[in-house]
Amino acid sequence: MSIKSKIRTIPDYPKKGILFRDITTLIKDPVGFRLVIDNFTQRYIKGDVDFDVIVGIESRGFIIGGALSYTLGKGFIPIRKSGKLPAEKITHEYDLEYGTDTIEMHIDSISKGSKVLLVDDLLATGGTALAATALVEKLGGIITEMAFIVSLPDVGGEKKHTEKGYMVYAQTEFEGE
């Protein structure tokens, strides 16, 4: 079974011309979800990528990040949408493929010099992941790698990240589809 075969494509969502890659069909499948988490775990348990903590982007990054935190014995830090965090926080506004959004982190969530594995479900234009890196770096964290289930290289996010010097890992890609 391939991970890609378990991801549903929804045309014209959330607006005309966009092919939305929906991972809910992947994570509802117990074998598919286990395969995703096992693949990430095998990549990171070897220690080739050095990190202290896992940061997940709301909301699907929580699913992946929480499971990985458990399998790898690392702490988990959420990056949330605006208005969801109760303590003192920093915010970052950014552009999406189809609008703008704001994300936040608690200011005490990362110690200066902490090495971070940033996780989310999908990398498209890269706006959300770049906003997340901005938050982590404002707090003194160091992004050692970004991990995604899916990358859409034709949209340009992966290239943006690698040009900025970030290491990007994706389990599968959808190109020109």
mmCIF file of C-alpha atoms in Angstrom, residues 6 17 25 32 36 50 66 93 95 99 112 132 165:
data_model
loop_
_atom_site.group_PDB
_atom_site.id
_atom_site.type_symbol
_atom_site.label_atom_id
_atom_site.label_comp_id
_atom_site.label_asym_id
_atom_site.label_seq_id
_atom_site.Cartn_x
_atom_site.Cartn_y
_atom_site.Cartn_z
ATOM 1 C CA LYS A 6 -4.839 6.714 0.557
ATOM 2 C CA GLY A 17 -8.618 25.798 -9.454
ATOM 3 C CA THR A 25 -8.755 9.396 4.276
ATOM 4 C CA GLY A 32 -2.187 4.019 6.421
ATOM 5 C CA VAL A 36 2.983 7.325 8.110
ATOM 6 C CA ASP A 50 19.290 16.159 15.824
ATOM 7 C CA GLY A 66 1.665 14.007 18.936
ATOM 8 C CA GLU A 93 0.542 36.850 10.120
ATOM 9 C CA ASP A 95 -0.274 34.649 3.284
ATOM 10 C CA GLY A 99 -6.033 34.155 1.851
ATOM 11 C CA LYS A 112 16.920 29.602 23.181
ATOM 12 C CA ALA A 132 5.956 28.685 11.878
ATOM 13 C CA GLY A 165 18.549 26.676 3.966
#
